[in-house]
Amino acid sequence: MIVTEADLRDQLRRPSMGAEVTVPAGARLSPSAADFVKQWALVMVDSNGMAAGAQHAATEPGSANDQDHEWDRASVFPVNFAGELPTCMTCGTPLKHKPSEMTQLDAHHFALKTHPRIKLRGEVDSLHALVLLTQRMAKLEGDSKLVRDLGTVAAYCRELTSAEYNERPVAQLELADWDAERIHQATHDPKGTLGIEHLTIDEDEPELQHWLNMARTKSREIEITAMEAFGSPAPEWGATICHAFNRLSSTFYFLQLRMKAGLE
């Protein structure tokens, strides 16, 4: 059973720090529900009032969330700024008014805009914009399958930002007809999977192919930014985000391969 953020909000007229919510035994939290629990430090109990051990629905491959894809939805703002007054990471005092040189790092802290995680967040925002632009071009070209899959990738960019802001493991990226393992296999063995050799492109390729290639290279750059932001060893949740950018670049390459295979 997957418990969503809406399920939890239905139990609370107004969220408050440390409030109790009832979660069925053995249930899993959707990514947004996990964010909601962490943001408000909610105490999860079962129907008997005992502490509930709900797990994040995206932590195990093959879990119900792999089919549910709660993150793959129409565009919504990826973070929630509601809650107690955040404090400054530099001086440790609450900030009633945000200085122009600072921004909200998470639900509890403001940080300088030069903070490595804020730099990472900005690069993900740029990638999101690039994906949306490419999706628009695919729509104009009449490539409905690419439009659908880029919509999923755009939603995943928002999921990455939400996971980073809320310091939680990121969900796994999957496309409508291809799970993460099949995408990984296709990018390592395109001949055996898609019937074509590894791809190199030139000026004769369609413009969409070049835009997908730009997105692929951008996601590779962001993987390095993420590794720098989270340090070594990275926290477990940060390591999942770094790994996600590695798989995201593979996903763009897969979309390039599939486009090439479709032209031949």
GROMACS .gro file of C-alpha atoms in nm:
model
  264
    1MET     CA    1   0.000   0.000   0.000
    2ILE     CA    2   0.124   0.348  -0.090
    3VAL     CA    3   0.041   0.639   0.142
    4THR     CA    4   0.035   0.971  -0.045
    5GLU     CA    5   0.073   1.327   0.077
    6ALA     CA    6  -0.301   1.379   0.016
    7ASP     CA    7  -0.376   1.085   0.249
    8LEU     CA    8  -0.173   1.248   0.526
    9ARG     CA    9  -0.317   1.595   0.471
   10ASP     CA   10  -0.669   1.451   0.498
   11GLN     CA   11  -0.587   1.357   0.857
   12LEU     CA   12  -0.465   1.705   0.953
   13ARG     CA   13  -0.681   2.015   0.932
   14ARG     CA   14  -0.365   2.223   0.957
   15PRO     CA   15  -0.018   2.065   0.970
   16SER     CA   16   0.179   2.130   1.289
   17MET     CA   17   0.526   2.026   1.394
   18GLY     CA   18   0.533   1.683   1.556
   19ALA     CA   19   0.168   1.597   1.487
   20GLU     CA   20   0.064   1.231   1.476
   21VAL     CA   21  -0.061   1.066   1.158
   22THR     CA   22  -0.190   0.711   1.121
   23VAL     CA   23  -0.011   0.494   0.865
   24PRO     CA   24  -0.121   0.131   0.809
   25ALA     CA   25   0.130  -0.136   0.906
   26GLY     CA   26   0.356  -0.228   0.614
   27ALA     CA   27   0.261   0.079   0.410
   28ARG     CA   28   0.510   0.279   0.206
   29LEU     CA   29   0.529   0.655   0.167
   30SER     CA   30   0.520   0.820  -0.174
   31PRO     CA   31   0.807   1.069  -0.232
   32SER     CA   32   0.585   1.371  -0.163
   33ALA     CA   33   0.443   1.203   0.150
   34ALA     CA   34   0.797   1.140   0.275
   35ASP     CA   35   0.876   1.508   0.212
   36PHE     CA   36   0.564   1.609   0.406
   37VAL     CA   37   0.654   1.386   0.702
   38LYS     CA   38   1.007   1.525   0.716
   39GLN     CA   39   0.903   1.887   0.673
   40TRP     CA   40   0.662   1.876   0.968
   41ALA     CA   41   0.851   1.611   1.172
   42LEU     CA   42   0.530   1.408   1.179
   43VAL     CA   43   0.505   1.109   1.411
   44MET     CA   44   0.369   0.804   1.228
   45VAL     CA   45   0.163   0.553   1.426
   46ASP     CA   46  -0.041   0.251   1.324
   47SER     CA   47  -0.411   0.191   1.398
   48ASN     CA   48  -0.318   0.071   1.748
   49GLY     CA   49  -0.125   0.386   1.830
   50MET     CA   50   0.212   0.210   1.803
   51ALA     CA   51   0.504   0.364   1.615
   52ALA     CA   52   0.468   0.281   1.244
   53GLY     CA   53   0.767   0.178   1.037
   54ALA     CA   54   0.658   0.304   0.698
   55GLN     CA   55   0.933   0.308   0.438
   56HIS     CA   56   0.997   0.545   0.152
   57ALA     CA   57   0.829   0.400  -0.155
   58ALA     CA   58   1.123   0.479  -0.381
   59THR     CA   59   1.400   0.313  -0.179
   60GLU     CA   60   1.372  -0.036  -0.324
   61PRO     CA   61   1.375  -0.123  -0.696
   62GLY     CA   62   1.063  -0.314  -0.786
   63SER     CA   63   0.857  -0.161  -0.506
   64ALA     CA   64   0.503  -0.042  -0.566
   65ASN     CA   65   0.632   0.307  -0.640
   66ASP     CA   66   0.806   0.175  -0.951
   67GLN     CA   67   0.459   0.123  -1.096
   68ASP     CA   68   0.290   0.416  -0.924
   69HIS     CA   69   0.537   0.688  -1.034
   70GLU     CA   70   0.374   0.942  -0.806
   71TRP     CA   71   0.638   1.198  -0.911
   72ASP     CA   72   0.550   1.171  -1.281
   73ARG     CA   73   0.275   1.432  -1.292
   74ALA     CA   74   0.194   1.769  -1.441
   75SER     CA   75   0.420   2.058  -1.350
   76VAL     CA   76   0.404   2.166  -0.987
   77PHE     CA   77   0.647   2.372  -0.782
   78PRO     CA   78   0.892   2.109  -0.651
   79VAL     CA   79   0.948   2.244  -0.297
   80ASN     CA   80   0.722   2.363  -0.015
   81PHE     CA   81   0.840   2.669   0.179
   82ALA     CA   82   0.573   2.642   0.451
   83GLY     CA   83   0.681   2.573   0.809
   84GLU     CA   84   0.875   2.730   1.092
   85LEU     CA   85   1.100   3.030   1.031
   86PRO     CA   86   1.431   2.904   0.882
   87THR     CA   87   1.764   3.002   1.035
   88CYS     CA   88   2.079   3.133   0.871
   89MET     CA   89   2.342   2.863   0.816
   90THR     CA   90   2.617   3.123   0.874
   91CYS     CA   91   2.502   3.292   1.196
   92GLY     CA   92   2.242   3.043   1.320
   93THR     CA   93   1.971   3.303   1.388
   94PRO     CA   94   1.614   3.306   1.247
   95LEU     CA   95   1.562   3.528   0.942
   96LYS     CA   96   1.232   3.713   0.922
   97HIS     CA   97   1.327   3.869   0.589
   98LYS     CA   98   1.543   3.691   0.330
   99PRO     CA   99   1.851   3.892   0.228
  100SER     CA  100   1.897   3.919  -0.148
  101GLU     CA  101   2.224   3.725  -0.133
  102MET     CA  102   2.062   3.428   0.042
  103THR     CA  103   1.802   3.164  -0.046
  104GLN     CA  104   1.625   2.880   0.132
  105LEU     CA  105   1.844   2.569   0.138
  106ASP     CA  106   1.580   2.346   0.298
  107ALA     CA  107   1.278   2.377   0.525
  108HIS     CA  108   1.497   2.493   0.815
  109HIS     CA  109   1.791   2.691   0.677
  110PHE     CA  110   1.884   2.986   0.457
  111ALA     CA  111   2.221   2.975   0.281
  112LEU     CA  112   2.428   3.199   0.058
  113LYS     CA  113   2.350   3.161  -0.310
  114THR     CA  114   2.709   3.045  -0.358
  115HIS     CA  115   2.637   2.729  -0.153
  116PRO     CA  116   2.723   2.417  -0.361
  117ARG     CA  117   2.371   2.278  -0.331
  118ILE     CA  118   2.220   2.604  -0.454
  119LYS     CA  119   2.456   2.592  -0.752
  120LEU     CA  120   2.339   2.235  -0.817
  121ARG     CA  121   1.975   2.341  -0.791
  122GLY     CA  122   2.031   2.617  -1.048
  123GLU     CA  123   2.190   2.373  -1.292
  124VAL     CA  124   1.896   2.133  -1.254
  125ASP     CA  125   1.663   2.426  -1.323
  126SER     CA  126   1.854   2.497  -1.645
  127LEU     CA  127   1.834   2.131  -1.747
  128HIS     CA  128   1.460   2.134  -1.677
  129ALA     CA  129   1.421   2.435  -1.907
  130LEU     CA  130   1.625   2.260  -2.178
  131VAL     CA  131   1.408   1.948  -2.153
  132LEU     CA  132   1.090   2.156  -2.184
  133LEU     CA  133   1.229   2.337  -2.489
  134THR     CA  134   1.322   2.006  -2.651
  135GLN     CA  135   0.979   1.866  -2.568
  136ARG     CA  136   0.818   2.166  -2.739
  137MET     CA  137   1.029   2.107  -3.048
  138ALA     CA  138   0.933   1.739  -3.049
  139LYS     CA  139   0.568   1.841  -3.034
  140LEU     CA  140   0.612   2.069  -3.334
  141GLU     CA  141   0.778   1.778  -3.516
  142GLY     CA  142   0.484   1.552  -3.434
  143ASP     CA  143   0.693   1.300  -3.236
  144SER     CA  144   0.432   1.204  -2.977
  145LYS     CA  145   0.641   0.929  -2.816
  146LEU     CA  146   0.932   1.167  -2.757
  147VAL     CA  147   0.693   1.434  -2.627
  148ARG     CA  148   0.556   1.183  -2.373
  149ASP     CA  149   0.899   1.065  -2.260
  150LEU     CA  150   1.042   1.416  -2.230
  151GLY     CA  151   0.741   1.507  -2.019
  152THR     CA  152   0.843   1.226  -1.784
  153VAL     CA  153   1.204   1.349  -1.783
  154ALA     CA  154   1.088   1.704  -1.705
  155ALA     CA  155   0.885   1.569  -1.413
  156TYR     CA  156   1.194   1.382  -1.298
  157CYS     CA  157   1.395   1.706  -1.296
  158ARG     CA  158   1.136   1.840  -1.051
  159GLU     CA  159   1.163   1.518  -0.849
  160LEU     CA  160   1.541   1.565  -0.829
  161THR     CA  161   1.497   1.919  -0.696
  162SER     CA  162   1.238   1.803  -0.443
  163ALA     CA  163   1.462   1.519  -0.322
  164GLU     CA  164   1.763   1.751  -0.287
  165TYR     CA  165   1.565   2.017  -0.101
  166ASN     CA  166   1.407   1.764   0.135
  167GLU     CA  167   1.727   1.558   0.177
  168ARG     CA  168   1.566   1.227   0.083
  169PRO     CA  169   1.648   0.948  -0.163
  170VAL     CA  170   1.534   1.026  -0.514
  171ALA     CA  171   1.287   0.802  -0.698
  172GLN     CA  172   1.402   0.590  -0.989
  173LEU     CA  173   1.360   0.723  -1.343
  174GLU     CA  174   1.161   0.500  -1.577
  175LEU     CA  175   0.990   0.569  -1.907
  176ALA     CA  176   0.648   0.441  -2.011
  177ASP     CA  177   0.776   0.137  -2.203
  178TRP     CA  178   1.128   0.105  -2.064
  179ASP     CA  179   1.236   0.045  -1.704
  180ALA     CA  180   1.570   0.168  -1.571
  181GLU     CA  181   1.751  -0.162  -1.623
  182ARG     CA  182   1.639  -0.196  -1.987
  183ILE     CA  183   1.747   0.163  -2.059
  184HIS     CA  184   2.086   0.093  -1.900
  185GLN     CA  185   2.123  -0.223  -2.110
  186ALA     CA  186   2.027  -0.043  -2.432
  187THR     CA  187   2.290   0.227  -2.381
  188HIS     CA  188   2.562  -0.032  -2.321
  189ASP     CA  189   2.454  -0.273  -2.597
  190PRO     CA  190   2.256  -0.073  -2.856
  191LYS     CA  191   2.328  -0.332  -3.124
  192GLY     CA  192   2.175  -0.615  -2.925
  193THR     CA  193   1.888  -0.408  -2.791
  194LEU     CA  194   1.796  -0.161  -3.066
  195GLY     CA  195   1.978  -0.304  -3.365
  196ILE     CA  196   2.217  -0.011  -3.417
  197GLU     CA  197   2.576   0.068  -3.327
  198HIS     CA  198   2.679   0.328  -3.069
  199LEU     CA  199   2.587   0.674  -3.186
  200THR     CA  200   2.798   0.959  -3.316
  201ILE     CA  201   2.622   1.256  -3.473
  202ASP     CA  202   2.714   1.525  -3.721
  203GLU     CA  203   2.557   1.818  -3.903
  204ASP     CA  204   2.333   1.588  -4.105
  205GLU     CA  205   2.133   1.472  -3.802
  206PRO     CA  206   1.790   1.625  -3.726
  207GLU     CA  207   1.791   1.926  -3.496
  208LEU     CA  208   1.605   1.729  -3.226
  209GLN     CA  209   1.895   1.485  -3.212
  210HIS     CA  210   2.130   1.773  -3.132
  211TRP     CA  211   1.904   1.908  -2.858
  212LEU     CA  212   1.886   1.564  -2.696
  213ASN     CA  213   2.264   1.550  -2.717
  214MET     CA  214   2.289   1.888  -2.541
  215ALA     CA  215   2.066   1.759  -2.262
  216ARG     CA  216   2.280   1.446  -2.233
  217THR     CA  217   2.602   1.645  -2.193
  218LYS     CA  218   2.437   1.886  -1.948
  219SER     CA  219   2.326   1.601  -1.722
  220ARG     CA  220   2.682   1.462  -1.724
  221GLU     CA  221   2.811   1.801  -1.610
  222ILE     CA  222   2.549   1.816  -1.335
  223GLU     CA  223   2.656   1.475  -1.206
  224ILE     CA  224   2.999   1.626  -1.131
  225THR     CA  225   2.839   1.931  -0.969
  226ALA     CA  226   2.631   1.698  -0.750
  227MET     CA  227   2.936   1.499  -0.644
  228GLU     CA  228   3.111   1.822  -0.548
  229ALA     CA  229   2.803   1.948  -0.362
  230PHE     CA  230   2.756   1.635  -0.149
  231GLY     CA  231   3.122   1.557  -0.089
  232SER     CA  232   3.283   1.220  -0.023
  233PRO     CA  233   3.149   1.013   0.131
  234ALA     CA  234   2.812   1.157   0.030
  235PRO     CA  235   2.511   1.110   0.259
  236GLU     CA  236   2.299   0.816   0.146
  237TRP     CA  237   2.026   1.039   0.005
  238GLY     CA  238   2.285   1.252  -0.177
  239ALA     CA  239   2.449   0.946  -0.328
  240THR     CA  240   2.115   0.846  -0.483
  241ILE     CA  241   2.092   1.189  -0.647
  242CYS     CA  242   2.445   1.164  -0.789
  243HIS     CA  243   2.364   0.820  -0.928
  244ALA     CA  244   2.037   0.954  -1.071
  245PHE     CA  245   2.223   1.209  -1.285
  246ASN     CA  246   2.441   0.928  -1.421
  247ARG     CA  247   2.130   0.735  -1.523
  248LEU     CA  248   1.964   1.053  -1.651
  249SER     CA  249   2.244   1.110  -1.903
  250SER     CA  250   2.201   0.745  -2.008
  251THR     CA  251   1.829   0.812  -2.058
  252PHE     CA  252   1.900   1.101  -2.294
  253TYR     CA  253   2.144   0.880  -2.485
  254PHE     CA  254   1.877   0.612  -2.503
  255LEU     CA  255   1.632   0.863  -2.653
  256GLN     CA  256   1.899   0.957  -2.908
  257LEU     CA  257   1.957   0.591  -2.995
  258ARG     CA  258   1.586   0.526  -3.029
  259MET     CA  259   1.546   0.827  -3.259
  260LYS     CA  260   1.834   0.704  -3.475
  261ALA     CA  261   1.694   0.351  -3.486
  262GLY     CA  262   1.359   0.489  -3.595
  263LEU     CA  263   1.518   0.674  -3.887
  264GLU     CA  264   1.690   0.369  -4.024
   0.00000   0.00000   0.00000
